[in-house]
XYZ file of C-alpha atoms in Angstrom:
780
model
C 154.840 170.258 109.911
C 152.446 172.864 111.140
C 152.171 173.683 107.348
C 151.260 170.405 106.108
C 148.402 170.759 109.354
C 146.939 173.553 107.934
C 147.000 172.375 104.295
C 145.222 169.872 105.690
C 142.554 171.514 107.337
C 142.218 173.756 104.554
C 140.207 172.022 102.230
C 138.260 169.755 105.185
C 136.657 173.276 106.175
C 135.810 174.140 102.989
C 134.262 171.292 102.173
C 132.154 171.528 105.448
C 131.281 175.026 104.697
C 129.602 173.857 101.292
C 127.830 170.713 102.677
C 126.808 173.428 105.163
C 125.264 175.613 102.735
C 124.089 172.941 100.783
C 122.198 171.283 103.307
C 120.956 174.422 104.580
C 119.479 175.387 100.627
C 117.574 172.204 100.223
C 115.753 173.115 104.008
C 115.478 176.722 103.587
C 111.937 177.400 103.393
C 111.010 180.863 100.981
C 109.076 183.462 102.496
C 105.755 184.158 101.194
C 104.901 187.398 99.349
C 102.039 188.807 98.283
C 101.503 187.704 93.797
C 101.221 189.860 91.095
C 97.586 190.263 91.627
C 97.604 191.585 94.737
C 98.953 194.128 97.071
C 99.771 194.451 100.407
C 97.764 196.990 102.912
C 99.432 199.198 105.328
C 97.374 197.104 108.164
C 99.428 193.732 106.503
C 95.982 192.502 104.702
C 96.259 192.151 100.856
C 94.103 193.001 98.279
C 93.048 191.079 95.881
C 93.046 192.251 92.237
C 90.626 190.292 90.146
C 91.990 189.920 86.242
C 89.824 188.401 83.625
C 89.936 184.603 82.862
C 92.689 183.438 80.374
C 92.760 180.293 78.645
C 94.977 177.271 78.192
C 97.980 177.058 75.622
C 98.608 173.452 74.044
C 98.434 171.387 71.282
C 97.058 167.722 70.845
C 99.584 165.332 72.099
C 100.629 162.184 70.813
C 103.383 160.030 72.187
C 105.487 156.819 69.847
C 104.895 153.413 71.560
C 108.367 150.861 72.398
C 110.617 154.058 73.131
C 113.752 152.819 73.788
C 115.914 155.520 74.090
C 118.404 156.352 77.308
C 116.285 159.625 77.975
C 112.657 159.837 78.792
C 110.432 160.915 75.839
C 108.953 164.415 75.475
C 105.582 164.859 75.103
C 104.386 167.813 74.881
C 103.902 171.556 76.517
C 101.392 172.313 79.492
C 101.721 176.480 78.569
C 99.099 179.582 80.141
C 99.105 182.434 78.930
C 99.623 184.063 82.100
C 102.740 182.766 82.633
C 105.322 185.272 81.713
C 108.425 183.244 82.196
C 109.928 184.344 85.529
C 108.833 180.963 87.634
C 105.958 182.370 89.561
C 103.277 179.839 88.037
C 103.401 176.239 88.872
C 102.094 173.462 86.766
C 100.076 170.413 88.323
C 99.651 167.120 86.454
C 96.921 164.747 87.383
C 95.182 161.531 86.276
C 96.040 158.124 84.594
C 99.469 157.358 85.058
C 100.404 161.091 86.571
C 103.609 160.988 88.277
C 104.695 157.581 87.000
C 103.917 157.241 83.277
C 104.311 161.054 82.817
C 106.035 163.659 84.318
C 105.847 167.703 84.377
C 108.540 170.093 84.896
C 106.182 171.965 87.162
C 108.258 175.664 86.446
C 108.184 175.216 82.339
C 105.953 172.845 81.828
C 107.507 170.254 79.844
C 105.360 166.355 80.288
C 108.341 163.422 79.449
C 107.281 159.837 79.227
C 109.277 158.537 81.520
C 108.079 154.395 80.621
C 107.845 152.564 77.258
C 104.322 152.410 76.642
C 102.585 149.725 74.386
C 99.573 150.687 72.386
C 98.027 147.407 71.961
C 97.252 147.218 75.856
C 96.841 151.127 76.339
C 95.745 153.516 73.499
C 95.223 156.506 75.336
C 95.552 158.297 78.745
C 93.014 161.086 80.542
C 95.356 163.549 82.507
C 94.331 166.889 84.198
C 96.169 170.175 83.793
C 96.500 172.306 86.881
C 98.159 175.979 86.753
C 98.976 177.711 90.297
C 100.474 180.742 91.642
C 103.366 179.693 93.249
C 103.104 182.246 95.654
C 99.645 181.697 96.869
C 98.713 177.894 95.782
C 95.870 179.895 93.806
C 94.577 178.611 90.554
C 95.845 180.816 87.808
C 93.135 178.753 85.170
C 90.307 176.328 85.824
C 91.108 172.679 85.956
C 91.220 171.067 82.319
C 91.373 167.713 81.092
C 93.250 166.542 78.066
C 94.385 163.038 76.321
C 98.106 161.939 75.387
C 96.850 159.341 72.756
C 99.565 156.468 72.307
C 100.989 156.721 68.670
C 100.822 152.894 67.132
C 104.289 151.594 64.982
C 104.259 148.892 63.355
C 105.531 146.461 66.277
C 102.890 143.099 65.682
C 103.606 140.749 62.812
C 100.265 139.580 61.102
C 99.349 135.536 62.307
C 97.372 132.850 61.560
C 95.715 132.007 64.849
C 94.810 127.708 63.510
C 96.784 127.264 60.665
C 98.579 124.800 59.205
C 94.589 124.523 57.220
C 93.610 121.482 55.073
C 91.396 122.359 51.643
C 90.765 120.084 48.564
C 89.413 120.245 45.331
C 88.641 118.869 42.086
C 90.635 118.109 39.891
C 90.377 118.960 36.336
C 88.938 122.315 37.839
C 88.628 125.929 35.648
C 91.116 128.396 36.624
C 89.598 130.566 38.893
C 87.952 127.794 41.262
C 87.783 128.800 44.855
C 90.018 126.374 47.193
C 90.246 127.849 50.624
C 89.942 131.450 52.420
C 92.889 132.313 54.824
C 92.404 135.308 57.555
C 95.955 136.952 59.547
C 94.648 139.106 62.587
C 97.511 142.087 63.073
C 96.940 143.828 66.707
C 97.893 146.846 65.118
C 95.972 150.235 65.027
C 93.849 149.794 61.854
C 93.313 153.443 61.785
C 96.347 154.558 61.844
C 98.865 153.870 58.748
C 99.418 151.087 57.080
C 100.453 149.269 60.243
C 97.393 146.830 60.379
C 97.283 146.674 56.345
C 97.714 143.158 54.965
C 98.026 141.895 51.756
C 98.479 138.035 50.875
C 100.794 136.583 48.335
C 101.881 133.175 47.364
C 105.757 131.957 48.495
C 104.565 128.461 47.788
C 102.398 126.762 44.833
C 103.071 128.659 41.738
C 101.785 127.541 39.149
C 99.218 125.624 40.251
C 97.053 128.324 42.726
C 96.780 132.037 43.503
C 95.541 134.258 46.023
C 93.912 137.504 46.192
C 95.733 139.883 47.637
C 93.123 141.957 49.788
C 90.583 138.955 50.715
C 93.179 136.283 50.998
C 90.985 133.723 48.879
C 92.711 130.754 47.272
C 91.688 129.877 43.991
C 93.463 127.579 40.847
C 95.759 129.372 38.777
C 96.642 126.149 36.382
C 93.771 124.333 33.942
C 93.697 120.276 33.518
C 95.353 119.290 36.756
C 94.721 116.019 36.999
C 95.022 113.934 40.010
C 96.921 110.769 38.704
C 99.517 112.897 38.227
C 100.147 114.656 41.150
C 97.663 114.476 44.368
C 98.772 116.468 47.295
C 99.476 120.246 46.513
C 101.373 122.331 50.289
C 100.008 125.958 49.414
C 102.597 128.585 51.447
C 100.901 131.454 52.276
C 101.864 134.852 53.658
C 100.303 137.852 55.108
C 102.439 141.454 55.044
C 101.144 144.181 56.697
C 102.395 148.088 55.914
C 100.537 147.138 52.711
C 103.054 144.793 51.301
C 105.668 147.977 51.317
C 109.039 147.416 52.082
C 110.136 147.141 55.967
C 106.793 145.323 56.574
C 106.087 142.677 58.912
C 104.925 139.307 57.971
C 103.639 135.424 58.969
C 102.821 133.313 57.434
C 100.865 129.624 56.961
C 100.666 126.607 54.975
C 97.359 124.952 53.085
C 97.459 121.068 52.383
C 95.141 120.997 49.453
C 93.875 117.509 48.100
C 93.104 116.818 44.415
C 89.467 115.018 44.402
C 88.059 112.846 41.591
C 86.836 114.751 38.987
C 82.862 115.722 38.465
C 82.962 114.478 34.746
C 84.643 111.196 33.497
C 84.979 112.921 29.979
C 88.050 111.633 28.372
C 89.680 114.461 26.886
C 91.282 113.188 23.295
C 89.333 109.782 22.959
C 86.759 109.130 20.042
C 83.312 109.661 21.089
C 82.104 108.962 17.154
C 82.788 108.015 14.048
C 81.326 109.142 10.338
C 82.041 108.076 6.547
C 81.590 109.313 3.400
C 81.312 107.068 0.177
C 83.595 107.636 -2.441
C 83.167 105.398 -6.240
C 86.870 106.251 -6.819
C 89.796 103.735 -6.110
C 92.876 104.373 -5.104
C 94.451 107.350 -4.337
C 91.082 109.112 -6.033
C 89.228 107.562 -3.313
C 91.298 109.042 -0.375
C 89.118 111.586 1.607
C 90.075 114.719 5.110
C 87.413 115.205 7.015
C 87.199 118.898 9.034
C 84.717 120.457 11.341
C 83.706 123.868 9.414
C 81.603 125.144 12.215
C 83.240 127.232 15.688
C 80.714 125.353 18.134
C 81.752 122.195 17.288
C 85.197 123.018 16.510
C 86.121 124.125 19.868
C 85.109 120.746 22.043
C 85.562 118.026 19.063
C 88.537 117.460 16.810
C 88.346 114.516 13.384
C 90.790 112.654 11.943
C 91.029 110.855 8.671
C 91.778 106.391 9.441
C 93.784 105.525 6.570
C 92.522 102.031 6.216
C 88.551 102.278 6.611
C 88.561 105.876 5.862
C 86.323 106.666 8.258
C 85.952 110.539 10.138
C 87.131 109.358 13.688
C 85.685 112.071 16.075
C 87.269 112.978 19.231
C 86.861 115.445 22.295
C 89.058 118.365 22.503
C 87.724 119.779 25.798
C 85.670 118.210 28.552
C 81.809 118.172 28.221
C 79.468 119.762 31.520
C 75.961 118.447 31.499
C 74.669 120.676 32.848
C 75.710 123.796 30.703
C 75.383 122.099 27.765
C 73.852 119.094 26.511
C 73.741 118.350 22.809
C 76.387 120.156 19.757
C 75.636 120.219 16.338
C 79.103 119.414 13.937
C 79.223 120.830 10.558
C 82.064 118.281 8.512
C 83.311 117.899 5.558
C 84.644 115.358 3.345
C 86.937 116.685 0.321
C 89.271 114.323 -1.703
C 92.791 115.024 -1.191
C 94.009 114.529 -5.304
C 91.645 116.500 -7.526
C 92.211 116.456 -11.507
C 91.959 119.558 -13.099
C 90.559 118.502 -16.329
C 87.162 117.151 -14.243
C 87.075 120.231 -12.346
C 83.475 121.339 -14.706
C 82.255 118.330 -12.370
C 82.110 120.157 -9.201
C 83.895 120.637 -6.274
C 84.472 116.923 -5.378
C 83.379 117.648 -1.912
C 80.421 117.055 0.819
C 78.989 117.894 3.785
C 76.952 116.239 7.041
C 75.592 117.573 9.864
C 76.303 115.482 13.148
C 74.388 116.069 16.079
C 76.008 115.132 19.234
C 74.514 114.375 22.694
C 75.658 115.100 26.371
C 74.872 112.676 28.853
C 74.322 113.640 32.399
C 77.035 112.537 35.028
C 76.686 112.217 38.505
C 78.356 115.316 40.393
C 79.315 116.457 43.645
C 77.395 118.566 45.571
C 77.768 122.444 45.211
C 78.173 124.910 48.005
C 76.166 128.103 47.769
C 78.798 130.137 48.807
C 82.895 129.931 48.021
C 83.470 130.350 51.675
C 81.364 131.089 55.209
C 81.540 133.915 58.154
C 79.506 133.263 61.254
C 79.715 133.786 64.398
C 78.461 133.085 67.952
C 79.530 135.007 71.566
C 81.221 132.877 73.722
C 80.592 131.275 76.992
C 77.154 130.393 74.828
C 75.232 126.865 75.908
C 76.318 123.516 74.444
C 74.495 122.362 71.236
C 73.869 126.680 70.073
C 73.463 127.497 67.004
C 76.334 129.290 65.103
C 75.394 129.417 61.660
C 74.454 126.966 58.433
C 75.682 125.723 54.861
C 73.866 124.744 51.852
C 74.805 123.002 48.977
C 73.018 121.327 46.109
C 73.196 118.649 43.235
C 73.872 120.199 39.905
C 72.951 116.851 38.392
C 69.370 116.672 36.927
C 68.858 113.955 39.278
C 68.639 116.603 42.578
C 69.878 113.849 45.239
C 69.576 114.723 48.328
C 72.867 115.800 50.322
C 74.576 115.061 53.445
C 76.666 117.064 55.707
C 79.364 116.366 57.702
C 82.972 118.297 59.622
C 86.330 117.051 57.968
C 87.704 113.753 60.011
C 91.402 114.708 59.121
C 91.239 117.771 60.728
C 93.470 117.694 64.104
C 92.641 119.664 67.872
C 89.553 119.419 70.205
C 86.102 120.284 68.072
C 83.935 122.721 69.012
C 81.363 122.251 66.397
C 79.476 119.896 65.058
C 76.884 119.963 62.049
C 73.370 118.618 61.325
C 73.973 115.751 58.611
C 70.225 116.869 56.598
C 70.296 120.822 57.038
C 73.399 122.096 57.553
C 73.182 123.876 60.603
C 76.467 124.556 62.812
C 76.371 123.694 66.923
C 78.564 124.505 69.406
C 79.732 120.902 71.044
C 81.418 122.922 74.019
C 81.911 126.034 75.807
C 83.801 128.746 74.046
C 86.475 131.593 75.601
C 86.996 135.200 73.190
C 89.589 135.170 75.737
C 91.349 132.154 74.277
C 90.203 131.777 70.937
C 88.801 134.405 69.020
C 88.723 132.619 64.992
C 87.922 129.345 64.583
C 88.725 127.875 61.171
C 86.928 124.668 60.059
C 86.106 122.956 57.104
C 82.838 121.428 56.175
C 81.629 118.704 53.569
C 79.027 117.697 51.397
C 78.172 114.261 49.532
C 74.886 113.197 48.048
C 73.137 110.664 49.257
C 72.821 108.407 46.475
C 76.621 108.444 45.848
C 78.427 109.091 48.760
C 81.850 108.862 47.397
C 80.972 112.391 45.092
C 82.550 114.948 48.237
C 82.743 118.780 48.540
C 84.386 121.175 50.997
C 83.898 124.468 52.117
C 86.306 126.694 54.081
C 83.718 128.371 57.225
C 85.609 130.666 60.188
C 83.399 131.352 63.185
C 84.374 134.334 65.172
C 83.838 133.949 68.938
C 81.659 137.483 70.307
C 82.552 138.863 73.517
C 80.504 139.084 76.663
C 81.549 140.406 80.058
C 82.866 137.560 81.482
C 86.199 139.063 82.817
C 86.245 141.254 86.296
C 88.274 143.996 85.955
C 92.086 144.349 87.952
C 94.102 147.199 89.110
C 97.149 147.901 86.435
C 99.971 147.919 88.791
C 102.666 147.182 86.918
C 104.996 148.922 89.752
C 104.495 149.085 93.872
C 103.257 152.562 94.442
C 105.848 154.807 96.165
C 104.435 156.889 99.339
C 107.209 160.138 99.965
C 107.830 160.183 103.732
C 106.870 164.331 103.383
C 103.486 163.563 101.757
C 100.466 165.446 103.276
C 97.061 165.604 104.022
C 95.465 165.814 100.516
C 98.194 165.063 98.335
C 97.689 162.688 95.257
C 99.965 159.633 95.729
C 99.664 157.867 92.388
C 97.040 157.694 90.185
C 95.661 154.257 89.226
C 93.896 152.980 86.389
C 91.956 149.095 85.652
C 92.580 146.589 83.177
C 90.104 144.082 81.639
C 90.528 141.272 79.363
C 87.120 142.092 77.523
C 87.338 143.712 74.668
C 86.802 147.443 74.220
C 82.660 147.450 74.687
C 82.964 146.302 78.126
C 86.309 147.387 79.182
C 86.391 151.082 78.295
C 84.594 152.903 81.713
C 85.802 151.741 84.959
C 84.616 153.220 88.381
C 86.970 152.409 92.167
C 86.298 152.557 96.238
C 87.789 151.376 98.702
C 85.814 148.147 100.059
C 82.974 148.811 102.443
C 82.734 145.798 104.817
C 86.257 147.571 106.255
C 87.158 150.137 108.491
C 87.764 153.477 107.329
C 91.693 153.509 106.229
C 93.067 156.114 108.655
C 95.905 156.364 106.254
C 94.643 156.623 102.643
C 91.557 157.225 100.831
C 90.598 156.849 96.971
C 88.919 159.662 95.146
C 87.526 158.268 91.584
C 88.004 160.765 88.838
C 84.931 159.763 87.008
C 87.320 159.211 83.745
C 88.642 155.336 84.366
C 91.052 156.186 86.391
C 91.435 157.252 90.608
C 93.837 159.138 92.473
C 95.299 157.152 95.920
C 95.488 160.614 98.617
C 97.082 160.501 101.762
C 94.857 161.523 105.082
C 97.565 161.708 107.673
C 101.079 163.764 107.613
C 104.545 162.296 107.058
C 105.882 158.860 106.926
C 108.369 157.330 107.950
C 109.825 153.819 106.022
C 112.008 153.165 109.679
C 108.521 152.824 111.332
C 106.615 150.821 108.752
C 107.673 151.047 105.127
C 104.808 148.693 103.389
C 101.282 149.320 103.364
C 98.541 147.056 101.856
C 95.574 148.996 100.092
C 92.667 146.940 98.858
C 90.690 149.104 96.168
C 87.317 147.588 94.156
C 86.843 148.608 90.759
C 83.798 147.657 88.043
C 83.896 147.622 84.726
C 81.184 149.168 82.549
C 79.386 145.997 80.857
C 76.290 144.438 81.132
C 76.014 143.177 83.408
C 79.067 145.079 85.535
C 81.263 143.160 87.055
C 83.559 143.635 90.264
C 86.879 142.437 91.355
C 89.218 143.679 94.357
C 93.366 144.241 93.946
C 95.085 144.958 96.679
C 97.887 147.612 96.451
C 101.400 147.601 98.096
C 102.666 151.100 99.074
C 106.029 151.300 100.271
C 107.759 154.081 101.746
C 110.699 156.341 100.377
C 112.489 159.023 100.426
C 111.965 161.791 98.135
C 113.460 164.310 96.419
C 112.496 168.223 95.753
C 109.062 168.378 93.600
C 107.747 164.948 94.492
C 110.587 163.091 92.094
C 111.006 159.574 93.650
C 114.671 158.114 94.967
C 115.476 154.453 94.927
C 114.106 152.887 97.743
C 117.160 149.981 97.766
C 120.395 150.751 98.889
C 119.525 154.059 100.845
C 118.447 153.788 104.724
C 121.619 155.124 106.310
C 122.048 157.908 103.758
C 118.097 158.865 103.894
C 117.883 158.535 108.158
C 120.870 161.718 107.671
C 118.823 163.108 106.263
C 121.315 164.521 103.590
C 120.235 165.772 100.413
C 122.378 164.466 96.531
C 124.466 168.096 96.728
C 125.768 167.167 100.483
C 126.384 163.778 98.954
C 128.361 165.497 96.423
C 130.780 167.372 99.063
C 131.066 164.978 101.208
C 132.998 162.713 98.584
C 134.763 165.487 96.948
C 136.129 166.006 100.938
C 137.273 162.700 101.069
C 139.144 162.945 97.195
C 141.027 166.394 98.268
C 142.356 165.143 101.944
C 143.389 161.401 99.956
C 144.824 163.804 97.582
C 146.795 165.930 100.278
C 147.889 162.496 102.317
C 149.917 161.153 99.185
C 151.332 164.250 98.171
C 152.778 164.505 101.990
C 153.879 161.132 102.311
C 155.726 161.487 98.914
C 156.881 164.756 99.687
C 158.095 163.017 102.840
C 159.749 159.802 100.364
C 161.272 162.244 98.183
C 163.602 163.591 101.459
C 165.370 160.548 102.483
C 166.355 159.467 98.894
C 170.329 160.147 99.080
C 171.542 161.695 95.631
C 174.802 160.026 95.909
C 173.863 156.236 96.220
C 176.609 153.346 97.145
C 176.214 149.620 97.840
C 178.981 149.540 100.500
C 178.643 153.122 101.958
C 176.952 156.328 102.067
C 179.575 159.017 102.561
C 180.970 161.790 100.957
C 184.398 159.850 100.373
C 184.304 156.568 98.736
C 187.671 155.056 98.695
C 187.778 151.367 97.344
C 191.247 149.236 97.062
C 192.122 145.793 97.269
C 195.757 146.098 98.405
C 196.875 144.912 102.239
C 199.097 148.158 102.868
C 198.697 150.740 105.547
C 194.621 151.097 105.559
C 193.596 154.771 105.657
C 196.258 156.229 106.495
C 198.133 155.554 103.656
C 195.364 156.834 100.746
C 194.824 159.843 99.927
C 191.255 160.297 99.288
C 188.816 161.869 96.239
C 187.439 164.632 97.698
C 183.793 164.910 95.628
C 183.864 168.391 96.302
C 186.224 169.435 93.758
C 183.608 167.759 90.840
C 180.508 170.320 92.405
C 182.317 173.431 93.374
C 186.373 173.390 91.867
C 187.518 177.049 93.212
C 185.798 176.886 95.713
C 187.369 173.132 96.766
C 190.959 174.576 95.752
C 190.562 176.950 98.647
C 189.940 174.278 101.510
C 191.762 172.300 99.871
C 193.190 169.714 102.528
C 194.239 166.487 103.520
C 191.824 163.810 105.003
C 194.113 161.444 106.408
C 196.788 163.680 107.883
C 197.401 162.428 111.368
C 197.356 164.245 114.134
C 199.435 165.859 116.092
C 201.199 163.999 118.783
C 202.946 165.187 122.267
C 206.093 163.330 122.978
C 206.030 160.245 125.675
C 207.036 160.966 128.717
C 207.450 157.630 130.364
C 210.304 154.949 130.654
C 211.020 153.002 127.213
C 209.624 150.136 126.806
C 212.138 147.910 124.124
C 212.578 148.632 120.998
C 209.438 150.262 118.834
C 208.829 151.509 115.543
C 208.666 154.936 114.801
C 204.718 155.482 114.523
C 204.076 154.007 117.995
C 206.409 156.559 119.192
C 203.991 158.624 118.859
C 201.833 157.492 121.217
C 199.548 160.366 122.967
C 197.155 161.687 120.249
C 194.798 164.526 121.162
C 191.745 162.753 118.787
C 189.035 165.174 120.319
C 191.177 168.239 119.006
C 191.794 166.592 115.981
C 187.562 165.689 115.503
C 186.685 169.165 117.074
C 189.335 170.821 114.136
C 187.653 169.130 111.193
C 184.057 169.811 112.171
C 185.161 173.443 112.101
C 186.293 173.223 108.580
C 183.296 171.226 107.682
C 181.024 173.960 109.014
C 183.246 176.645 107.190
C 182.995 175.103 103.841
C 180.596 176.999 101.693
C 181.210 174.358 98.877
C 179.242 171.506 100.475
C 175.655 170.545 99.084
C 172.803 171.794 100.999
C 172.016 168.836 102.937
C 173.964 166.982 105.980
C 176.963 164.838 104.976
C 177.981 161.771 107.035
C 182.301 161.986 107.376
C 184.309 159.332 109.262
C 187.605 159.515 110.968
C 188.557 155.645 111.321
C 191.081 155.903 114.471
C 191.750 152.807 116.021
C 193.642 154.317 118.824
C 197.404 155.215 119.593
C 198.836 151.595 117.626
C 199.707 148.071 118.992
C 202.888 147.552 121.030
C 204.027 145.874 117.128
C 203.574 149.561 115.419
C 202.822 149.222 112.105
C 203.864 147.180 109.322
C 203.405 149.260 106.295
C 206.112 150.265 103.788
C 204.884 154.034 104.196
C 206.002 154.719 107.611
C 209.841 153.071 106.874
C 212.268 155.273 107.179
C 214.410 154.676 104.248
C 214.893 152.341 101.831
C 215.101 148.690 102.019
C 218.711 148.154 102.813
C 218.907 150.577 105.511
C 215.793 148.979 107.506
C 216.936 147.052 110.760
C 214.207 144.118 111.200
C 215.746 142.740 114.607
C 213.132 144.162 116.570
C 210.896 141.496 115.142
C 212.826 139.348 116.786
C 211.277 140.601 120.517
C 207.783 140.294 119.248
C 207.099 136.713 120.182
C 207.296 133.278 118.512
C 203.968 133.953 116.449
C 206.526 136.276 114.442
C 209.382 134.077 114.696
C 209.461 133.023 110.831
C 208.596 137.208 109.455
C 212.161 138.000 111.128
C 213.835 135.233 109.699
C 212.577 136.194 106.420
C 213.679 139.336 106.768
C 216.690 138.825 108.482
C 217.637 136.877 105.141
C 216.843 139.323 102.976
C 218.619 142.090 104.671
C 221.825 139.816 104.952
C 220.843 139.212 100.964
C 220.913 142.858 100.120
C 224.260 143.398 102.438
C 226.392 140.563 100.696
């Protein structure tokens, strides 16, 4: 038991020593020694040796956005050429995101990004670097500014903000006629790689329409599209970034295109005129074949022969356009189909004629001066502000006046209206760039004389930004204040966000509210680089005394006019590890108040595990000693005797000695009978009737008998090295009836005298009779 206690205490003492060493190391303050550029004089003062300034050594830093790895992303390394690698230089990082987004190893200068960044939210971070002598806290390099740029990845798909769209085009339009223009936007960086380089393609609508891959202009791709055959078309346009390469992201929209009535009413293939040549012959000799022999006429017209009347029927091959060509001249030749060679000397048997066809003017819809219009207007403009103007004219010779109006089929809120006579587009309600930066509308034009003829043109309106949103502090998480903070220590660097665009939101300035009393705990320093630093004003904080602090901050943007906003930050007091790395604030009240470091906590847990292992081992050993080597269901002893007869019991049975199986040689030496009856002393008293011979041994020295057996057991060297149980079932001197076992009966059955059974009383009367009869049978 003493040994077990010592073995349990020794690991516990070792653990306590380890805890004390860890805890002491975490609170050890190194002695201040002279730095390399100082010499300690005899009077205890130090003489400073000035050295020439050396420059910083680093490269341009980039960090990928949307980093999802398990470890912090490596950004770069700050290094001064005054660093000899002996750990005497301490690097400090400050500025946007320092201590929260970006952390630095004070010894190596390695910078890591601890959070996933979004370039579309913030494109770069401005930080400052310092190199201090770890022993003297003197600056080894001047404070320098550097930028960490967030490198774009293709994580935004192109979008069509206002789809689906509605457009129309006249039927029978020529191939390449402009129908509509779609514009997709991509939030990725257009200046880096191909992440925002969009290529348009048509997914549905071929072969009727095509799209320009760069501009997104949809044009007709099939000639002679007939409205009576098919009036509506659903065209699906896809915008894909990465210049359309494999792996690019894509978005799509639908343009519902309707064919309208044509601008001309010419009937293709129908007769437009007749011509007849006279021939005095009859029968087959009078048959004539007509043909158009000049190219101008053959391209636009065709001629066939009527067999009955022998006239030439002139038909139209292509649509006519009065504005392009008003007259056509046809050279028509008539020739006999059957010529007799005998009369060839008379001539060629053919003749020619010239036919002039005049094209009549047909009323056509107005034609816009451009295929599409792009306009812009500032947000929050007054209702009725002019956005731009469209112009259309009547292509007919009459030059009919044109009227403009909006497409009534477009759904949604109407933000614009158009003047009927001038085509000027105006706003109908205030616009918000942050809500919808682009608007796509459709303007229609018709002639005053014929309102049924319509023309359509797409108009895109861009909403320009004005500084109408105050800036706010960008605080995704609460600010952490270390309990060990010192006066003048930077708690965290904050920046601002503005919903306005880059021109109005790139520069910010910060200050504490002037109408509030001076804050005794914190102050604010404007870094003049669109960031501000929260600085502690007093020494040490205690989260048990006060855990939360509120700090209102006023921030101004750089717009015209400048806007300001007040944001209140929540500062939480928490215990911190060394080098200012924040520990989690939840579930650490006990450990933090106890002041235990991580090493001490690990040592305590290790000690607990060791103690539990020792206890389990001790219990296991104790249980193993209690288990018997020989297991019997009935008894635990060295001699196991099982019998089911009704003989003389243990006295007439010589038990098997298990020692013979363990050490036969030793067993032979110490072999003795375990069932030997103890020596008896003669009975001195008067006889009490007839008794069994076994009863005559009435006085037995049981004490001496057991003592003798005990000596024999102690001297036996062949027994196993554990205690054994020996049982001597002595039941006294016996009963008056004596033993009924046949083993104690002297002689044979014929010599036995069973008359003494009559003296035992009526209970044994039947037994006396049975034995008496058996005896008489034997005698007979």
